[in-house]
Structure formats: structure tokens, C-alpha cells
């Protein structure tokens, strides 16, 4: 009879009651400190010994970091808002419809009740599903350390696979999405099974000004580069155009240019060649749907 022994790495556990306590704990813990939100990524890393944790700072009691607020010029999403709450966010504001649709196909229903939006972003996986759609929504993140706060574009958060630019003890507190203009947001995602991470994901957002011209065009990808990625080569072809000028040919050209910004790899899930092909097709479809939505009056 054989016996299997599992070695459990131990860590200190801190549970602050408020944001000030959390950043103080983060500063005290230094390099070995990790914020614990839903724990759905962290638990796996800990089990697989991918990254050491010396101090786990449980932030689940920070109720001020939960929920979605809509103001006159922006939507504010608290860091600890769960994927299950994001799933219902289309009822909060129509611009969140696509974010909600993506959250609804992530993980499993049980995991979505624990997993948070900040955990998905700060884990910095190239396949983080919420990142591309938040990037096309123009999202900014706000963070806090014991020294003070800062705000940065979401796309500047990602440094390398599973590596963000956040310093030790830097807490993401909320995400801000600017409002304004008539905006259409669409996405396409391919995964092998309903619980698997995406093979590729493309999101796009087109915004019209009062004169009926595209004032901003954003395209972003997941799972086709070392980090979630903006695709500016495709965007540039769309800005300044009227809806009538956004012909199927131009959208195909923009999708091809955008796909050129991708830098996919072969891995256990699929090949780089498939990812490059799929991201072009998904982008062309998403752009076509966004133009169709704006043509019938948009979401707002
Ligand atoms: C079965 C399963 C299926 C999954 N499917 C998907 C999927 O389809 N798509 C997908 O994108 N992901 C998927 N995931 C990954 C994971 O569930 C998500 O990334 C989730 O959103 C992580 O959130 P969390 O709150 O659990 O993060 P945690 O595990 O608590 O934290 C993740 C990382 O972020 C840091 N962190 C958390 N909050 C903050 C904060 N406020 N400030 C600074 N740092 C912070 C932590 O220290 C840690 O490094 C899946 C996971 C599982 C277990």
C-alpha cells in the first residue's frame, strides 16, 4: 500500500477591516505579501507552488471596495465586485452589457461568486477575460499604497505573463469607465469547453460623435500575446469615418491590420496559426456587429 504525502506551505494570515488597514498590512508584508480577494487564482498558485506567499492579506472584509456606481460622467466598479455581480451589470448601465456577457461565460457559477474583477486584472494572465473589454471601454484603475494613490490606464497594468506593474503592497481599489457619446461594444471569444480559459478573445468599442463620425475606435485582444493587448493598427483605419464609410471591405481591412498586432504562441490549447486566424475573424465579426448596432440607434 502506498501513501501520498502532500506538503502544505504555510503563510501568515492577516485580515484587515478597512482599506487603511489593508495598505498598512501590505507595506508591512513587503515582497512576500499577497492580497487575497476571491482566492481562485491565488489558491491554485499556492497549491502548485508557483509563487511563494509569506503573508496573505485577506481583503474580503473591505465592503467599501464592492459594487458598481454610475455617475454623470463615469462608471465606478469596486475592486472586490465579483464576476457574479458583473454578470448582472447590464441592468446597471447599457455600456456594461458586453462586460456582463463575458463574465457570464467565465469560470463556473460557483467560482464566479468568489472571483473578483481586481483579481482577474491583477493576476495579469494573458487570458484574463475582463481585460480586453475593459480596455476598449477606456478603463482606468486606481491604486493605493501607504505612500499614496495613483491612477493608470488599464492597458498599462500588464508587464509580462502573470506580472503586473503594481508594487509590493499596492492595492487596486476601483476601476473607472468614462461615459459619453453613442458607444457600441462587441466581442467574440473561443474556448475549448465552457469552463476553459479562452483560446482567443477580441473586443471592440466604437463611439460616434454628434456629427455621426467615429470619434474613438478601440480593439483589444486576449490570449494572443504575453499580456492582454490593444490593437492600434486596426483602430487607426476607423477613426473619423461615418457609418456609411465603414464598409465590409474597410472592416475586413481593419480586422486584418489589428490581427497583425497580435503575437500568439503555440501551447497545449492550440497553435499560434489558429489564434492568428481566429483573432482576425472574431475582430471582423465584432466590428460588423458594432457598426450594425450604431446604425440602428446604438445602446443609449
Ligand atoms: C475553475 C476556474 C475557472 C476559471 N476560468 C476563468 C476564465 O474563464 N477566464 C478568466 O479570465 N479567468 C478564469 N479563472 C481565473 C480566476 O477565477 C479569475 O482570474 C478571477 O477573477 C480571479 O479573482 P480572485 O478574486 O479570485 O483573485 P485572487 O486569486 O484573490 O487574486 C489574484 C491575484 O490578484 C491579486 N489581487 C487581488 N485583488 C487585488 C487588489 N484589489 N489589489 C491588488 N492585487 C490584488 C492577488 O494578490 C493575486 O496575485 C478561472 C479560475 C478557476 C479556478
CSV table of C-alpha atoms and ligand atoms in Angstrom, one decimal:
chain,number,residue,atom,x,y,z
A,1,UNK,CA,0.0,0.0,0.0
A,2,UNK,CA,1.5,3.4,-0.9
A,3,UNK,CA,0.9,6.6,0.9
A,4,UNK,CA,0.9,10.1,-0.7
A,5,UNK,CA,2.2,12.9,1.4
A,6,UNK,CA,1.2,16.5,0.5
A,7,UNK,CA,3.4,19.2,1.7
A,8,UNK,CA,1.5,22.4,2.6
A,9,UNK,CA,3.4,25.6,2.5
A,10,UNK,CA,2.5,27.8,5.5
A,11,UNK,CA,1.9,31.6,5.5
A,12,UNK,CA,0.8,34.3,7.9
A,13,UNK,CA,-2.8,35.4,7.5
A,14,UNK,CA,-3.9,39.0,8.2
A,15,UNK,CA,-7.5,40.2,7.9
A,16,UNK,CA,-7.8,44.0,8.0
A,17,UNK,CA,-11.2,45.6,8.5
A,18,UNK,CA,-10.7,48.6,6.2
A,19,UNK,CA,-8.6,49.9,3.3
A,20,UNK,CA,-6.2,51.8,5.5
A,21,UNK,CA,-5.5,48.6,7.4
A,22,UNK,CA,-5.0,46.7,4.2
A,23,UNK,CA,-2.4,49.1,2.8
A,24,UNK,CA,-0.6,49.2,6.1
A,25,UNK,CA,-0.6,45.4,6.1
A,26,UNK,CA,0.7,45.4,2.5
A,27,UNK,CA,3.5,47.7,3.4
A,28,UNK,CA,4.5,45.6,6.5
A,29,UNK,CA,4.4,42.4,4.5
A,30,UNK,CA,6.6,43.7,1.7
A,31,UNK,CA,7.7,41.3,-1.1
A,32,UNK,CA,6.1,38.2,0.4
A,33,UNK,CA,2.7,39.8,0.9
A,34,UNK,CA,-0.3,39.0,-1.4
A,35,UNK,CA,-3.8,40.4,-1.2
A,36,UNK,CA,-6.4,37.6,-1.1
A,37,UNK,CA,-9.6,38.6,-2.8
A,38,UNK,CA,-11.6,35.6,-4.1
A,39,UNK,CA,-8.5,33.4,-3.9
A,40,UNK,CA,-9.5,31.5,-7.1
A,41,UNK,CA,-6.1,32.2,-8.8
A,42,UNK,CA,-4.1,32.5,-5.6
A,43,UNK,CA,-5.2,29.2,-4.2
A,44,UNK,CA,-4.0,27.4,-7.4
A,45,UNK,CA,-0.7,29.2,-7.3
A,46,UNK,CA,-0.2,28.3,-3.7
A,47,UNK,CA,-1.1,24.6,-4.3
A,48,UNK,CA,1.2,24.4,-7.3
A,49,UNK,CA,4.0,26.3,-5.5
A,50,UNK,CA,4.2,28.7,-8.5
A,51,UNK,CA,4.8,31.8,-6.3
A,52,UNK,CA,5.6,31.8,-2.6
A,53,UNK,CA,3.2,33.6,-0.2
A,54,UNK,CA,4.7,34.7,3.1
A,55,UNK,CA,1.7,36.8,4.2
A,56,UNK,CA,-1.8,36.6,2.9
A,57,UNK,CA,-3.8,39.8,3.4
A,58,UNK,CA,-7.4,38.8,3.2
A,59,UNK,CA,-9.3,41.9,1.8
A,60,UNK,CA,-12.8,40.3,1.7
A,61,UNK,CA,-14.0,42.4,4.6
A,62,UNK,CA,-13.4,45.7,2.7
A,63,UNK,CA,-17.0,46.4,1.9
A,64,UNK,CA,-16.1,49.9,0.6
A,65,UNK,CA,-14.4,48.1,-2.4
A,66,UNK,CA,-17.6,46.4,-3.5
A,67,UNK,CA,-20.3,47.3,-6.0
A,68,UNK,CA,-20.9,49.4,-9.2
A,69,UNK,CA,-21.8,53.1,-9.1
A,70,UNK,CA,-23.0,55.1,-12.1
A,71,UNK,CA,-22.2,58.8,-12.1
A,72,UNK,CA,-23.0,61.5,-14.7
A,73,UNK,CA,-19.6,61.1,-16.5
A,74,UNK,CA,-18.3,57.7,-15.3
A,75,UNK,CA,-19.0,54.2,-14.0
A,76,UNK,CA,-17.0,53.1,-11.0
A,77,UNK,CA,-16.5,49.4,-10.3
A,78,UNK,CA,-15.2,48.4,-6.9
A,79,UNK,CA,-12.2,46.1,-6.9
A,80,UNK,CA,-14.0,43.4,-4.9
A,81,UNK,CA,-17.0,43.3,-7.2
A,82,UNK,CA,-17.5,39.6,-8.1
A,83,UNK,CA,-17.9,38.1,-11.5
A,84,UNK,CA,-21.4,37.1,-10.5
A,85,UNK,CA,-22.2,40.8,-9.8
A,86,UNK,CA,-20.6,41.8,-13.1
A,87,UNK,CA,-22.8,39.2,-14.8
A,88,UNK,CA,-25.8,41.2,-13.8
A,89,UNK,CA,-24.3,44.6,-14.6
A,90,UNK,CA,-26.2,45.2,-17.9
A,91,UNK,CA,-29.1,46.2,-15.7
A,92,UNK,CA,-26.9,48.8,-14.1
A,93,UNK,CA,-25.8,50.5,-17.3
A,94,UNK,CA,-26.1,49.5,-21.0
A,95,UNK,CA,-22.4,50.2,-21.7
A,96,UNK,CA,-21.7,47.2,-19.3
A,97,UNK,CA,-23.7,44.7,-21.4
A,98,UNK,CA,-20.7,43.2,-23.1
A,99,UNK,CA,-18.7,43.1,-19.8
A,100,UNK,CA,-21.6,41.2,-18.3
A,101,UNK,CA,-21.9,38.8,-21.2
A,102,UNK,CA,-18.2,37.9,-20.9
A,103,UNK,CA,-18.4,37.5,-17.1
A,104,UNK,CA,-21.3,35.1,-17.6
A,105,UNK,CA,-19.1,32.7,-19.6
A,106,UNK,CA,-16.1,32.8,-17.3
A,107,UNK,CA,-15.3,30.0,-14.8
A,108,UNK,CA,-18.2,28.2,-13.3
A,109,UNK,CA,-21.2,29.7,-11.4
A,110,UNK,CA,-19.7,28.7,-8.1
A,111,UNK,CA,-16.3,30.3,-8.9
A,112,UNK,CA,-18.0,33.5,-10.2
A,113,UNK,CA,-19.5,34.1,-6.7
A,114,UNK,CA,-15.9,34.3,-5.3
A,115,UNK,CA,-13.8,35.6,-8.1
A,116,UNK,CA,-13.4,39.4,-8.3
A,117,UNK,CA,-12.7,41.9,-11.1
A,118,UNK,CA,-9.5,43.1,-9.5
A,119,UNK,CA,-8.2,39.6,-9.0
A,120,UNK,CA,-8.8,38.9,-12.7
A,121,UNK,CA,-6.8,42.0,-13.7
A,122,UNK,CA,-4.0,41.9,-11.0
A,123,UNK,CA,-3.3,38.2,-11.8
A,124,UNK,CA,-2.2,39.6,-15.2
A,125,UNK,CA,-2.9,36.4,-17.1
A,126,UNK,CA,-2.7,36.9,-20.9
A,127,UNK,CA,-6.1,35.2,-20.9
A,128,UNK,CA,-7.8,37.4,-18.3
A,129,UNK,CA,-11.2,37.7,-20.0
A,130,UNK,CA,-12.3,41.0,-18.4
A,131,UNK,CA,-9.2,42.9,-19.5
A,132,UNK,CA,-9.8,43.4,-23.3
A,133,UNK,CA,-13.4,44.6,-22.8
A,134,UNK,CA,-12.4,46.9,-20.0
A,135,UNK,CA,-9.6,48.2,-22.2
A,136,UNK,CA,-11.9,49.0,-25.1
A,137,UNK,CA,-14.2,50.8,-22.6
A,138,UNK,CA,-11.3,53.1,-21.8
A,139,UNK,CA,-11.0,51.9,-18.2
A,140,UNK,CA,-8.5,53.4,-15.8
A,141,UNK,CA,-7.5,51.8,-12.5
A,142,UNK,CA,-6.9,53.5,-9.1
A,143,UNK,CA,-4.5,52.0,-6.6
A,144,UNK,CA,-3.3,52.9,-3.1
A,145,UNK,CA,-0.2,52.2,-1.1
A,146,UNK,CA,0.9,53.5,2.3
A,147,UNK,CA,2.7,56.4,0.4
A,148,UNK,CA,-0.5,57.5,-1.5
A,149,UNK,CA,-2.6,56.8,-4.6
A,150,UNK,CA,-2.2,56.7,-8.4
A,151,UNK,CA,-4.3,56.2,-11.4
A,152,UNK,CA,-3.3,54.5,-14.6
A,153,UNK,CA,-4.7,53.3,-17.9
A,154,UNK,CA,-5.7,49.6,-17.5
A,155,UNK,CA,-3.6,48.7,-20.5
A,156,UNK,CA,-0.5,49.9,-18.6
A,157,UNK,CA,-1.1,47.5,-15.8
A,158,UNK,CA,0.3,44.4,-17.6
A,159,UNK,CA,4.0,43.9,-17.7
A,160,UNK,CA,4.5,40.2,-18.7
A,161,UNK,CA,2.6,36.9,-18.3
A,162,UNK,CA,1.3,36.8,-14.7
A,163,UNK,CA,3.2,40.0,-13.9
A,164,UNK,CA,1.6,43.4,-13.3
A,165,UNK,CA,3.3,46.7,-12.8
A,166,UNK,CA,1.9,47.1,-9.2
A,167,UNK,CA,4.4,47.5,-6.4
A,168,UNK,CA,4.5,45.2,-3.4
A,169,UNK,CA,1.6,46.2,-1.2
A,170,UNK,CA,-0.1,48.3,-3.9
A,171,UNK,CA,-3.9,47.8,-3.6
A,172,UNK,CA,-6.2,48.2,-6.6
A,173,UNK,CA,-9.3,50.0,-5.2
A,174,UNK,CA,-11.5,50.6,-8.2
A,175,UNK,CA,-11.9,50.7,-11.9
A,176,UNK,CA,-13.3,53.8,-13.7
A,177,UNK,CA,-15.0,53.7,-17.1
A,178,UNK,CA,-15.6,57.1,-18.8
A,179,UNK,CA,-19.1,57.7,-20.3
A,180,UNK,CA,-20.0,59.9,-23.3
A,181,UNK,CA,-21.0,59.6,-26.9
A,182,UNK,CA,-23.0,56.8,-28.5
A,183,UNK,CA,-21.0,53.7,-27.9
A,184,UNK,CA,-21.3,50.1,-29.3
A,185,UNK,CA,-19.2,47.4,-27.6
A,186,UNK,CA,-19.0,43.9,-29.0
A,187,UNK,CA,-16.8,40.8,-28.5
A,188,UNK,CA,-16.0,37.3,-29.8
A,189,UNK,CA,-14.5,34.5,-27.7
A,190,UNK,CA,-13.5,31.0,-28.5
A,191,UNK,CA,-12.8,28.4,-25.7
A,192,UNK,CA,-12.5,24.6,-25.9
A,193,UNK,CA,-15.1,23.9,-23.2
A,194,UNK,CA,-17.4,26.1,-21.2
A,195,UNK,CA,-15.1,26.1,-18.1
A,196,UNK,CA,-11.8,26.5,-20.1
A,197,UNK,CA,-10.0,29.8,-20.4
A,198,UNK,CA,-10.2,31.5,-23.8
A,199,UNK,CA,-8.2,30.3,-26.8
A,200,UNK,CA,-8.7,33.9,-28.2
A,201,UNK,CA,-10.8,36.8,-27.4
A,202,UNK,CA,-11.4,40.0,-29.3
A,203,UNK,CA,-13.3,43.1,-28.1
A,204,UNK,CA,-14.1,46.3,-29.8
A,205,UNK,CA,-15.8,49.6,-29.0
A,206,UNK,CA,-16.8,52.3,-31.5
A,207,UNK,CA,-18.1,55.7,-30.3
A,208,UNK,CA,-19.9,58.2,-32.5
A,209,UNK,CA,-19.7,62.0,-32.1
A,210,UNK,CA,-22.7,64.4,-32.6
A,211,UNK,CA,-21.7,64.7,-36.3
A,212,UNK,CA,-22.1,60.9,-36.8
A,213,UNK,CA,-18.3,60.2,-37.1
A,214,UNK,CA,-16.3,57.6,-35.2
A,215,UNK,CA,-14.6,59.6,-32.5
A,216,UNK,CA,-12.9,56.6,-30.8
A,217,UNK,CA,-12.3,53.1,-32.0
A,218,UNK,CA,-10.7,50.6,-29.7
A,219,UNK,CA,-9.8,47.0,-30.3
A,220,UNK,CA,-8.2,44.7,-27.7
A,221,UNK,CA,-7.3,41.1,-27.6
A,222,UNK,CA,-6.8,38.3,-25.0
A,223,UNK,CA,-4.7,35.1,-25.3
A,224,UNK,CA,-2.8,36.2,-28.4
A,225,UNK,CA,0.2,37.9,-26.7
A,226,UNK,CA,2.2,37.8,-23.5
A,227,UNK,CA,-0.4,40.2,-22.0
A,228,UNK,CA,-3.9,41.4,-22.8
A,229,UNK,CA,-3.3,43.8,-25.7
A,230,UNK,CA,-4.6,46.9,-27.6
A,231,UNK,CA,-4.5,46.6,-31.4
A,232,UNK,CA,-3.9,50.2,-32.6
A,233,UNK,CA,-3.2,49.3,-36.2
A,234,UNK,CA,-6.8,48.3,-36.8
A,235,UNK,CA,-8.2,51.2,-34.8
A,236,UNK,CA,-6.5,53.9,-36.9
A,237,UNK,CA,-8.4,52.9,-40.0
A,238,UNK,CA,-11.7,53.5,-38.4
A,239,UNK,CA,-11.4,56.9,-36.6
A,240,UNK,CA,-13.0,59.8,-38.4
A,241,UNK,CA,-15.2,57.7,-40.6
A,242,UNK,CA,-19.0,57.9,-40.9
A,243,UNK,CA,-21.1,54.8,-40.6
A,244,UNK,CA,-21.6,54.8,-44.3
A,245,UNK,CA,-17.9,54.7,-44.9
A,246,UNK,CA,-17.5,51.7,-42.6
A,247,UNK,CA,-18.0,49.2,-45.4
A,248,UNK,CA,-17.5,45.5,-45.1
A,249,UNK,CA,-14.2,45.9,-47.0
A,250,UNK,CA,-12.9,48.5,-44.6
A,251,UNK,CA,-13.9,46.4,-41.6
A,252,UNK,CA,-12.1,43.4,-43.1
A,253,UNK,CA,-9.0,45.6,-43.6
A,254,UNK,CA,-9.2,46.9,-40.1
A,255,UNK,CA,-9.5,43.4,-38.7
A,256,UNK,CA,-6.5,42.2,-40.7
A,257,UNK,CA,-4.4,45.1,-39.5
A,258,UNK,CA,-5.5,44.5,-35.9
A,259,UNK,CA,-4.6,40.8,-36.1
A,260,UNK,CA,-1.1,41.9,-37.2
A,261,UNK,CA,-0.6,43.4,-33.7
A,262,UNK,CA,-1.1,40.0,-32.1
A,263,UNK,CA,1.9,37.9,-31.2
A,264,UNK,CA,0.4,34.5,-30.4
A,265,UNK,CA,2.2,31.3,-29.3
A,266,UNK,CA,1.7,27.6,-29.7
A,267,UNK,CA,0.6,26.0,-26.4
A,268,UNK,CA,-1.3,23.0,-25.1
A,269,UNK,CA,-4.6,24.5,-26.1
A,270,UNK,CA,-4.0,25.4,-29.7
A,271,UNK,CA,-1.5,26.7,-32.3
A,272,UNK,CA,-0.3,30.3,-32.9
A,273,UNK,CA,-1.5,30.0,-36.5
A,274,UNK,CA,-5.0,29.1,-35.4
A,275,UNK,CA,-5.0,32.0,-32.9
A,276,UNK,CA,-3.9,34.5,-35.5
A,277,UNK,CA,-6.6,33.3,-37.9
A,278,UNK,CA,-9.3,33.3,-35.3
A,279,UNK,CA,-8.5,36.7,-33.9
A,280,UNK,CA,-8.9,38.3,-37.3
A,281,UNK,CA,-12.3,36.5,-37.9
A,282,UNK,CA,-13.6,37.4,-34.4
A,283,UNK,CA,-12.5,41.0,-34.8
A,284,UNK,CA,-14.2,41.4,-38.2
A,285,UNK,CA,-17.4,40.0,-36.7
A,286,UNK,CA,-17.3,42.1,-33.6
A,287,UNK,CA,-16.7,45.3,-35.7
A,288,UNK,CA,-19.6,44.3,-38.1
A,289,UNK,CA,-21.9,43.9,-35.1
A,290,UNK,CA,-20.8,47.2,-33.5
A,291,UNK,CA,-21.5,49.1,-36.8
A,292,UNK,CA,-24.9,47.4,-37.1
A,293,UNK,CA,-25.8,48.4,-33.5
A,294,UNK,CA,-24.8,52.0,-34.1
A,295,UNK,CA,-26.8,52.0,-37.4
A,296,UNK,CA,-30.0,51.2,-35.6
A,297,UNK,CA,-29.5,53.9,-32.9
A,298,UNK,CA,-26.9,52.4,-30.5
A,299,UNK,CA,-27.4,51.3,-26.9
A,300,UNK,CA,-28.2,54.7,-25.4
B,1,LIG,C1,-12.3,26.7,-12.4
B,1,LIG,C2,-11.7,28.1,-12.7
B,1,LIG,C3,-12.1,28.6,-14.0
B,1,LIG,C4,-11.6,29.9,-14.4
B,1,LIG,N1,-12.0,30.4,-15.6
B,1,LIG,C5,-11.5,31.6,-15.9
B,1,LIG,C6,-12.0,32.2,-17.2
B,1,LIG,O1,-12.8,31.6,-17.9
B,1,LIG,N2,-11.5,33.4,-17.5
B,1,LIG,C7,-10.6,34.1,-16.7
B,1,LIG,O2,-10.2,35.2,-17.1
B,1,LIG,N3,-10.2,33.6,-15.5
B,1,LIG,C8,-10.7,32.3,-15.1
B,1,LIG,N4,-10.2,31.8,-13.9
B,1,LIG,C9,-9.3,32.6,-13.1
B,1,LIG,C10,-9.9,33.4,-11.9
B,1,LIG,O3,-11.1,32.8,-11.4
B,1,LIG,C11,-10.1,34.8,-12.3
B,1,LIG,O4,-8.9,35.4,-12.7
B,1,LIG,C12,-10.7,35.6,-11.1
B,1,LIG,O5,-11.3,36.8,-11.5
B,1,LIG,C13,-9.6,36.0,-10.0
B,1,LIG,O6,-10.2,36.7,-9.0
B,1,LIG,P1,-9.9,36.4,-7.4
B,1,LIG,O7,-10.7,37.5,-6.7
B,1,LIG,O8,-10.2,35.0,-7.1
B,1,LIG,O9,-8.3,36.7,-7.4
B,1,LIG,P2,-7.3,36.2,-6.3
B,1,LIG,O10,-7.0,34.8,-6.5
B,1,LIG,O11,-7.7,36.5,-4.9
B,1,LIG,O12,-6.1,37.1,-6.7
B,1,LIG,C14,-5.4,37.0,-7.9
B,1,LIG,C15,-4.2,37.9,-7.9
B,1,LIG,O13,-4.6,39.3,-7.8
B,1,LIG,C16,-4.0,39.9,-6.7
B,1,LIG,N5,-5.1,40.8,-6.2
B,1,LIG,C17,-6.4,40.5,-6.0
B,1,LIG,N6,-7.1,41.6,-5.6
B,1,LIG,C18,-6.2,42.6,-5.6
B,1,LIG,C19,-6.4,44.0,-5.4
B,1,LIG,N7,-7.5,44.6,-5.0
B,1,LIG,N8,-5.3,44.8,-5.5
B,1,LIG,C20,-4.0,44.3,-5.8
B,1,LIG,N9,-3.9,43.0,-6.0
B,1,LIG,C21,-5.0,42.2,-6.0
B,1,LIG,C22,-3.7,38.8,-5.7
B,1,LIG,O14,-2.7,39.1,-4.7
B,1,LIG,C23,-3.3,37.7,-6.7
B,1,LIG,O15,-1.9,38.0,-7.1
B,1,LIG,C24,-10.7,30.6,-13.5
B,1,LIG,C25,-10.4,30.0,-12.3
B,1,LIG,C26,-10.8,28.8,-11.9
B,1,LIG,C27,-10.4,28.2,-10.6
